[in-house]
Amino acid sequence: MLSPTRVRTVPVLAVACALVLSACSALAEDDRPASAEPSAISPDAVVDCAENGDCGQPGAVRWSLPLDGDFYLERHEQSAPQLRPAGHWLDGRHPSPGAVMADGILFVHVADTVTAVDTVTAATLWTESPGFDVAALRMIGPTLVVSAAASRDDGTSLRLLDVDRDGARAMEPDLPEDLDHVDVLTADDTHLVLREQLPWDTEEDPRYFLVEAATGQVEWSARLESGGAHALADETLYLIYAPEDEPAFVAAVTGGERTAEFGVPESAGANSEPWALPGGPLLWDTPDCGSGDARCGGERITAVDPDDGEVLWTHPAPGRIVSTTAGEEVHVRDEDGHRTLDARTGEILAEDGDVDPVALLDEFGAERQDFGPGMSAQEYDLLPVRPTGPGVDAAPLEGLAAGAEHLTAYEGTEGEVVGVYLGCAPDGLRPPSMAAPTGGTTCAEPRLFTVDH
C-alpha cells in the first residue's frame, strides 16, 4: 500500500531567499555550497553497475538515470534536505515524490509527471502528465491509479491508466461529473472504493462507489454512514464503526447492501485499518502496541471470519502486519522479529531469516545521519543515508547524492532487494542566483538511482 500524501511547510530559509535573495544568510557567506566531488551518479547518462563490476554489493549503485526539468534543494531547520521540482518553490503544500513497481516497470511520480522506467536497463519507457500534481500511485491489476494531491472542482482528482511498456492509455471512470471525493479509500487486486466528500454541515450520508479498476465502471454506489476504517475483498466492503461509549462493530456491504454486521473482538482493538484477504479472514494488527506498552492491554494480531466475526486465531504477541501473499500467508513484525503466519490458522510458517525478503519490501528503506549546528553547508547538503531493512548491513552512502530520499524498493532479477532513490549528483549543486529558476540552491544534475540493499 501506499503511504498517504505527505505535505511540507515552506522552509524559513526559502521565504527569506525569496524576499531578499542577497540577504539569504542562514548559512554564512563564506559557507555557501562549494563544488563537491562527483560520485557514481554524476555522469549525465544512464549508469549501469555492470560497467563497474559491483552489481549486488550492499550499498552499490545498480543504475542511475538523469531527470528532466528544474530542481532545487529544499532545506529545513529540523530535518535533512530534499530534492524538489522548481515548480514547488515556495509552495506551502506539495506532495512528496514516490514510486511503485509492477512487472519489471518502475512508475515514478514527481510533481505532475509520471515516468515509466525499465528496472533492468534503466531505459525511460514513457512519460505522462495527468494534469495535476500527483500524490500517490497504486497498481490494481494492469491499471495504474493516479491520485491528485488535492481535490479538484473539475472532477479530475483521479486518473485510471491502462499501462504497459508501450505507454499509458487513460480510461474515463464511470463516475458523476460533479463528484468531489477523497483519495482511494481502500482497494484490492481488482477494485477500488471512493467516498464522496460532503460539506461539513450536511446531514446526508456520503455516497460510496465500488469501481472496477480495469474498466473504470462503477459496480455499485450507495449512501452509507461514513466508516472510520475500511477494507475490501471479493467485492465486499467492510466498514468499521467505533461509536462513542459503545463497542466497535463491522458492517459488510455487498452489491451496495448491508449483508452482515458483527462486533470487533476486544483482542483486535479498533484503532488500526483492517486487512481483508480474498477468500480469507479479516485481520487487525497492533502497530502502536509494543512489548510492555501499557496501552496494549490484551490486543493482539487477530483474525476473524468475515461472515460472522468469529475469532479464528490470535497471534500470541502484539505486532504489525507488513504484507499478505495470495490470501494464504500473513507477514508480520512482532516483538521477536519477522514472522510468516498461515492466514487461516495463525500457525508460524517461517521466522526472521527464513521469511522471504520480497514479502517484506515495505520494511526496506533508508535512515538519515543526524546533523547538528556545527555542520557546514556542504556536510548538511550531502548528509548520507544508510539503506535499512531485514538482514541489511550496508554502510552509509557517503558522498553519493545531495538531498537523497528513498522512494520504494523492488525485487531484482535474482530475488535481491533494490532500493529506489531521488537525489542530486553532488557536483550538480549551484548557489542561489537571480538567473536560477528558484531562489534556492539549484540542482543542475537531478538523478533517479537505485542501490542494492
C-alpha positions as MATLAB code, in Angstrom:
seq = 'MLSPTRVRTVPVLAVACALVLSACSALAEDDRPASAEPSAISPDAVVDCAENGDCGQPGAVRWSLPLDGDFYLERHEQSAPQLRPAGHWLDGRHPSPGAVMADGILFVHVADTVTAVDTVTAATLWTESPGFDVAALRMIGPTLVVSAAASRDDGTSLRLLDVDRDGARAMEPDLPEDLDHVDVLTADDTHLVLREQLPWDTEEDPRYFLVEAATGQVEWSARLESGGAHALADETLYLIYAPEDEPAFVAAVTGGERTAEFGVPESAGANSEPWALPGGPLLWDTPDCGSGDARCGGERITAVDPDDGEVLWTHPAPGRIVSTTAGEEVHVRDEDGHRTLDARTGEILAEDGDVDPVALLDEFGAERQDFGPGMSAQEYDLLPVRPTGPGVDAAPLEGLAAGAEHLTAYEGTEGEVVGVYLGCAPDGLRPPSMAAPTGGTTCAEPRLFTVDH';
ca = [
       0.000    0.000    0.000;
       0.830    3.086   -0.471;
       1.570    5.709    2.031;
      -0.823    8.853    2.244;
       0.133   12.276    0.869;
       2.887   13.986    2.840;
       2.973   17.745    2.861;
       5.778   20.138    3.711;
       5.748   23.580    5.207;
       7.656   26.281    3.356;
      11.194   26.392    4.790;
      12.050   29.584    6.646;
      15.221   29.856    4.583;
      13.206   29.659    1.374;
      10.973   32.575    2.361;
      13.963   34.700    3.292;
      15.638   33.956   -0.035;
      12.507   34.860   -1.947;
      12.167   38.209   -0.203;
      15.767   39.341   -0.362;
      17.976   36.955   -2.274;
      21.196   38.734   -1.427;
      20.345   38.700    2.282;
      19.764   34.928    2.468;
      22.164   34.279    5.302;
      21.013   31.170    7.172;
      24.432   29.912    6.102;
      27.465   32.139    6.482;
      28.502   33.891    3.277;
      31.775   32.007    3.168;
      29.998   28.742    3.953;
      27.835   28.517    0.865;
      27.863   25.184   -1.000;
      31.178   24.519   -2.683;
      31.589   22.205   -5.632;
      31.632   18.663   -4.275;
      33.438   15.660   -5.708;
      31.473   13.734   -8.361;
      30.048   10.330   -7.448;
      28.770    7.228   -9.210;
      25.549    9.052  -10.179;
      27.282   12.136  -11.608;
      27.526   11.159  -15.310;
      24.824   12.844  -17.399;
      23.854    9.480  -18.883;
      22.432    6.137  -17.807;
      24.851    4.428  -15.397;
      24.819    0.615  -15.168;
      26.506   -1.348  -12.373;
      27.675   -3.939  -14.915;
      30.172   -1.348  -16.145;
      31.660   -1.048  -12.649;
      31.546   -4.717  -11.722;
      29.832   -4.143   -8.368;
      26.296   -5.398   -9.063;
      24.769   -6.956   -5.981;
      27.194   -5.430   -3.495;
      25.406   -3.866   -0.499;
      25.270   -0.107   -0.988;
      26.391   -0.245   -4.633;
      24.567    1.833   -7.256;
      22.701   -0.522   -9.570;
      21.757    2.183  -12.067;
      21.340    5.930  -12.298;
      19.156    7.950  -14.644;
      19.203   11.731  -15.324;
      15.867   13.504  -14.783;
      14.438   16.247  -16.960;
      13.275   19.569  -15.531;
      14.443   22.133  -12.994;
      15.078   21.097   -9.387;
      16.297   22.743   -6.209;
      17.482   21.597   -2.807;
      14.881   22.285   -0.151;
      16.490   22.917    3.230;
      14.762   22.507    6.589;
      15.588   23.664   10.085;
      14.719   20.368   11.756;
      15.322   17.742    9.071;
      17.564   16.745    6.207;
      17.460   18.453    2.779;
      15.284   17.123   -0.031;
      15.387   17.420   -3.803;
      12.246   19.107   -5.125;
      10.940   20.346   -8.517;
      11.385   24.075   -9.131;
       7.631   24.415   -9.626;
       7.170   23.695   -5.917;
       9.342   26.604   -4.829;
       7.502   28.462   -2.032;
       4.535   26.085   -2.328;
       3.383   25.521    1.247;
       1.701   22.213    0.433;
       3.218   19.932   -2.114;
       3.307   16.143   -2.447;
       6.494   14.183   -1.997;
       7.785   12.165   -4.981;
       7.004    8.464   -4.915;
       7.158    5.258   -6.909;
       5.558    1.857   -7.386;
       6.849   -1.150   -9.314;
       4.976   -3.790  -11.345;
       6.074   -6.365  -13.934;
       9.605   -5.022  -14.234;
       8.458   -1.426  -14.707;
       9.089    1.301  -12.149;
       6.461    4.050  -12.192;
       7.771    7.262  -10.609;
       5.800   10.413   -9.868;
       7.457   13.801   -9.426;
       5.204   16.883   -9.384;
       2.723   16.493  -12.290;
       4.629   13.842  -14.242;
       4.571   10.041  -14.165;
       7.592    8.293  -15.699;
       7.892    4.587  -16.532;
      11.397    3.105  -16.262;
      12.670   -0.376  -17.166;
      14.209   -1.681  -13.944;
      16.762   -3.838  -15.784;
      18.078   -1.397  -18.408;
      17.116    1.899  -16.710;
      15.622    2.982  -20.035;
      12.824    5.541  -19.846;
       9.830    3.877  -21.489;
       7.414    6.835  -21.453;
       6.245    9.859  -19.511;
       2.689   11.012  -18.874;
       1.140   14.053  -17.220;
      -2.275   13.505  -15.628;
      -2.888   17.254  -15.463;
      -2.345   17.670  -11.725;
       0.318   17.243   -9.053;
       0.387   13.561   -8.147;
       0.068   12.495   -4.523;
       0.251    8.710   -4.926;
       0.352    5.827   -7.375;
      -1.302    2.453   -6.859;
      -1.255   -0.644   -9.080;
      -4.519   -2.592   -9.270;
      -4.012   -5.395  -11.760;
      -2.854   -3.785  -15.035;
      -4.262   -0.398  -14.018;
      -2.176    2.420  -12.589;
      -4.355    4.516  -10.297;
      -3.078    8.105  -10.124;
      -4.336   10.251   -7.242;
      -4.215   14.054   -7.160;
      -2.578   15.960   -4.333;
      -5.816   17.843   -3.687;
      -9.468   17.508   -4.668;
     -10.359   19.381   -7.851;
     -13.581   21.037   -8.931;
     -13.308   19.689  -12.477;
     -13.645   16.052  -11.383;
     -10.082   15.100  -12.347;
      -8.844   14.110   -8.897;
      -8.224   10.565  -10.083;
      -6.821    9.009  -13.258;
      -7.025    5.362  -14.275;
      -4.261    4.417  -16.719;
      -4.013    1.111  -18.554;
      -0.226    0.767  -18.611;
       2.410   -1.426  -20.176;
       5.864   -0.955  -21.666;
       4.469    0.849  -24.689;
       2.577    3.601  -22.921;
      -0.395    4.664  -20.835;
      -3.987    4.787  -22.043;
      -6.414    6.826  -19.949;
      -9.784    5.377  -19.012;
     -12.739    7.542  -18.074;
     -14.207    6.339  -14.766;
     -17.966    5.954  -14.864;
     -18.483    8.500  -12.086;
     -20.738   11.547  -11.670;
     -19.077   14.610  -13.193;
     -19.689   16.710  -10.087;
     -18.376   14.095   -7.649;
     -15.977   15.507   -5.077;
     -14.240   12.587   -3.415;
     -11.317   11.818   -1.169;
      -8.385    9.708   -2.346;
      -8.859    5.976   -2.912;
     -10.376    4.794    0.345;
      -9.387    1.141    0.021;
      -8.683   -1.340   -2.764;
      -7.958   -4.973   -3.540;
      -6.476   -6.676   -6.618;
      -9.371   -5.730   -8.923;
     -11.470   -2.918   -7.439;
     -11.180    0.361   -5.582;
     -13.544    2.279   -3.324;
     -14.206    6.017   -3.376;
     -16.191    8.042   -0.846;
     -17.942   11.301   -1.584;
     -16.635   14.400    0.159;
     -19.599   16.340    1.569;
     -19.780   19.780    3.203;
     -19.154   19.607    6.936;
     -22.659   20.783    7.814;
     -24.586   18.309    5.651;
     -26.947   15.807    7.230;
     -26.709   13.345    4.343;
     -24.603   10.202    4.390;
     -21.860   10.169    1.732;
     -22.063    8.062   -1.398;
     -19.644    5.156   -1.665;
     -18.580    3.825   -5.089;
     -17.110    0.418   -5.909;
     -15.165    0.822   -9.165;
     -13.649   -1.911  -11.330;
     -10.089   -0.739  -11.948;
      -9.654   -2.492  -15.300;
     -12.639   -0.699  -16.914;
     -13.484    2.287  -14.717;
     -17.050    1.006  -14.433;
     -18.998    1.511  -11.217;
     -20.146   -1.855   -9.845;
     -22.421   -0.207   -7.278;
     -22.921    3.016   -5.372;
     -24.792    3.546   -2.126;
     -25.258    6.107    0.603;
     -23.673    4.701    3.738;
     -22.826    6.082    7.125;
     -19.181    7.130    6.964;
     -16.932    4.487    8.480;
     -13.802    5.180   10.484;
     -11.817    2.387    8.811;
     -12.310    0.259    5.708;
     -11.222   -2.924    3.948;
     -12.161   -4.593    0.656;
     -12.024   -8.170   -0.595;
     -14.062  -10.200   -3.086;
     -16.140   -7.088   -3.945;
     -17.308   -6.810   -0.334;
     -16.634   -3.576    1.517;
     -16.104   -3.750    5.258;
     -16.816   -0.547    7.202;
     -15.651   -0.322   10.787;
     -17.550    1.897   13.202;
     -16.442    2.867   16.703;
     -19.329    4.787   18.326;
     -18.505    6.750   21.435;
     -19.088    4.683   24.587;
     -20.230    1.686   22.521;
     -18.437   -1.433   21.234;
     -16.866   -1.156   17.772;
     -18.525   -3.156   15.021;
     -18.149   -4.132   11.364;
     -20.746   -3.723    8.608;
     -20.204   -5.791    5.455;
     -21.593   -4.277    2.233;
     -22.044   -6.379   -0.918;
     -23.734   -5.045   -4.031;
     -24.435   -1.807   -2.187;
     -26.451   -3.551    0.542;
     -25.513   -4.464    4.096;
     -25.149   -8.232    4.234;
     -23.640   -8.770    7.695;
     -22.863   -6.982   10.931;
     -20.741   -8.148   13.849;
     -18.649   -6.778   16.697;
     -14.908   -6.171   16.622;
     -13.234   -8.546   19.112;
     -11.596   -6.842   22.084;
      -8.335   -8.615   21.269;
      -8.305   -6.891   17.875;
      -8.832   -3.345   19.071;
     -10.459   -0.843   16.736;
      -7.773    1.748   16.080;
      -5.998    0.190   13.096;
      -7.089   -0.241    9.494;
      -8.099   -3.902    8.995;
      -6.771   -6.163    6.256;
      -9.238   -8.178    4.168;
      -7.870  -11.270    2.413;
      -9.529  -12.751   -0.715;
     -11.329  -15.896    0.407;
      -9.786  -15.493    3.838;
     -10.225  -13.713    7.144;
     -10.406  -10.102    8.239;
      -7.240   -9.160   10.112;
      -6.375   -6.487   12.663;
      -2.874   -5.687   13.874;
      -1.493   -3.518   16.681;
       1.055   -1.166   15.044;
       1.288    1.189   18.040;
       1.402   -1.556   20.633;
       4.887   -2.688   21.627;
       6.232   -5.074   24.212;
       5.424   -3.879   27.723;
       3.361   -0.949   26.446;
       0.573   -0.232   28.934;
      -1.670    0.926   26.087;
      -1.567   -2.521   24.585;
      -3.534   -4.456   27.157;
      -4.626   -7.723   25.596;
      -4.656   -6.510   21.995;
      -3.011   -8.873   19.542;
      -2.938   -9.536   15.804;
      -6.367  -11.115   15.348;
      -8.151  -12.901   12.501;
     -11.944  -13.184   12.273;
     -14.389  -14.894    9.931;
     -15.649  -12.157    7.548;
     -19.151  -13.674    7.517;
     -19.955  -13.612   11.215;
     -16.969  -12.157   13.100;
     -15.992  -15.426   14.798;
     -12.398  -15.228   16.036;
     -10.316  -17.706   14.026;
      -6.968  -17.126   15.739;
      -4.986  -14.630   17.775;
      -1.218  -14.186   17.476;
       0.488  -14.569   20.875;
       2.296  -11.211   20.611;
       1.305   -7.715   19.504;
       2.725   -6.672   16.151;
       2.299   -5.075   12.759;
       1.166   -6.718    9.526;
       3.679   -5.993    6.752;
       2.000   -7.756    3.817;
      -0.077  -10.726    2.749;
       0.521  -13.274   -0.006;
      -2.305  -14.664   -2.158;
      -4.679  -14.606    0.781;
      -2.810  -17.552    2.294;
       0.115  -16.054    4.208;
       0.428  -13.086    6.555;
       3.850  -11.497    7.070;
       4.201   -9.681   10.379;
       6.747   -7.973   12.563;
       6.305   -8.591   16.265;
       8.494   -8.075   19.341;
      10.677  -11.057   18.364;
      11.240  -10.192   14.702;
       9.595  -11.038   11.400;
       7.215  -13.964   11.041;
       5.196  -15.593    8.273;
       1.847  -16.916    9.500;
      -0.770  -19.163    7.943;
      -3.681  -16.786    7.275;
      -6.309  -19.357    8.209;
      -4.768  -20.831   11.347;
      -2.175  -18.322   12.570;
       0.482  -21.064   12.580;
       4.048  -19.712   12.304;
       5.456  -20.899    8.971;
       8.773  -19.021    8.922;
      10.820  -16.818   11.232;
      13.280  -13.957   10.644;
      15.989  -15.081    8.182;
      13.666  -17.686    6.662;
      10.976  -15.138    5.769;
      11.020  -14.274    2.055;
      12.553  -10.769    1.871;
      10.388   -9.964   -1.161;
       7.345  -10.311    1.116;
       8.901   -7.640    3.346;
       9.617   -4.978    0.715;
       7.793   -2.324    2.739;
      10.324   -2.891    5.533;
      13.240   -1.720    3.372;
      14.111    1.942    3.409;
      16.868    4.338    4.446;
      17.703    6.399    7.511;
      19.474    9.749    7.695;
      22.583   10.595    9.629;
      21.986   13.034   12.482;
      23.071   16.624   11.956;
      23.955   19.437   14.314;
      24.530   23.201   14.417;
      28.259   22.910   13.725;
      27.784   21.221   10.385;
      28.908   23.047    7.238;
      26.555   23.713    4.330;
      28.188   21.033    2.224;
      28.065   18.476    5.038;
      24.367   19.233    5.520;
      23.550   19.023    1.793;
      25.417   15.721    1.473;
      24.023   14.072    4.600;
      24.417   10.373    3.851;
      21.562    7.906    4.018;
      22.029    4.316    5.119;
      19.994    1.533    3.457;
      17.929   -0.353    6.034;
      15.782   -3.471    6.088;
      15.697   -7.085    7.299;
      19.201   -8.518    7.084;
      20.662   -5.344    5.532;
      24.215   -4.477    6.582;
      25.125   -1.621    4.245;
      27.357    1.328    5.090;
      26.016    4.891    4.799;
      26.029    6.219    1.235;
      28.761    8.796    1.817;
      29.107   11.491   -0.841;
      26.736    9.766   -3.243;
      23.908   12.305   -3.530;
      22.622   15.570   -2.115;
      19.099   15.538   -0.686;
      18.859   11.783   -1.212;
      15.402   10.351   -0.481;
      14.256    6.723   -0.521;
      11.111    6.222   -2.634;
      10.451    2.471   -2.668;
      12.081   -0.955   -3.016;
      11.600   -3.749   -5.533;
      12.720   -7.296   -6.264;
      15.705   -7.607   -8.621;
      16.134  -10.269  -11.299;
      17.862  -12.657   -8.860;
      15.452  -12.127   -5.965;
      17.571   -9.420   -4.351;
      16.116   -6.222   -2.901;
      16.870   -2.953   -4.697;
      16.118    0.469   -3.202;
      14.953    3.420   -5.345;
      16.178    6.938   -4.525;
      15.849   10.505   -5.741;
      18.750   12.910   -5.283;
      21.155   15.390   -6.830;
      24.617   14.450   -8.070;
      26.963   16.073   -5.517;
      28.781   18.127   -8.158;
      25.463   19.370   -9.549;
      24.621   21.903   -6.824;
      24.618   25.571   -7.820;
      24.398   28.517   -5.363;
      21.355   30.846   -5.390;
      21.356   33.392   -8.218;
      18.910   35.787   -9.868;
      19.101   33.747  -13.090;
      18.132   30.459  -11.393;
      14.584   29.008  -11.630;
      14.216   29.386   -7.844;
      15.757   31.498   -5.101;
      17.322   28.428   -3.500;
      20.249   26.163   -4.232;
      19.724   24.792   -7.725;
      20.348   21.177   -8.694;
      21.682   21.022  -12.245;
      22.060   17.230  -12.158;
      18.927   15.592  -10.692;
      19.027   11.814  -10.641;
      16.783    8.809  -10.117;
      19.003    5.982   -8.924;
      18.878    2.555   -7.319;
      21.062    0.941   -4.675;
      21.465   -2.726   -3.793;
      20.288   -3.401   -0.245;
];
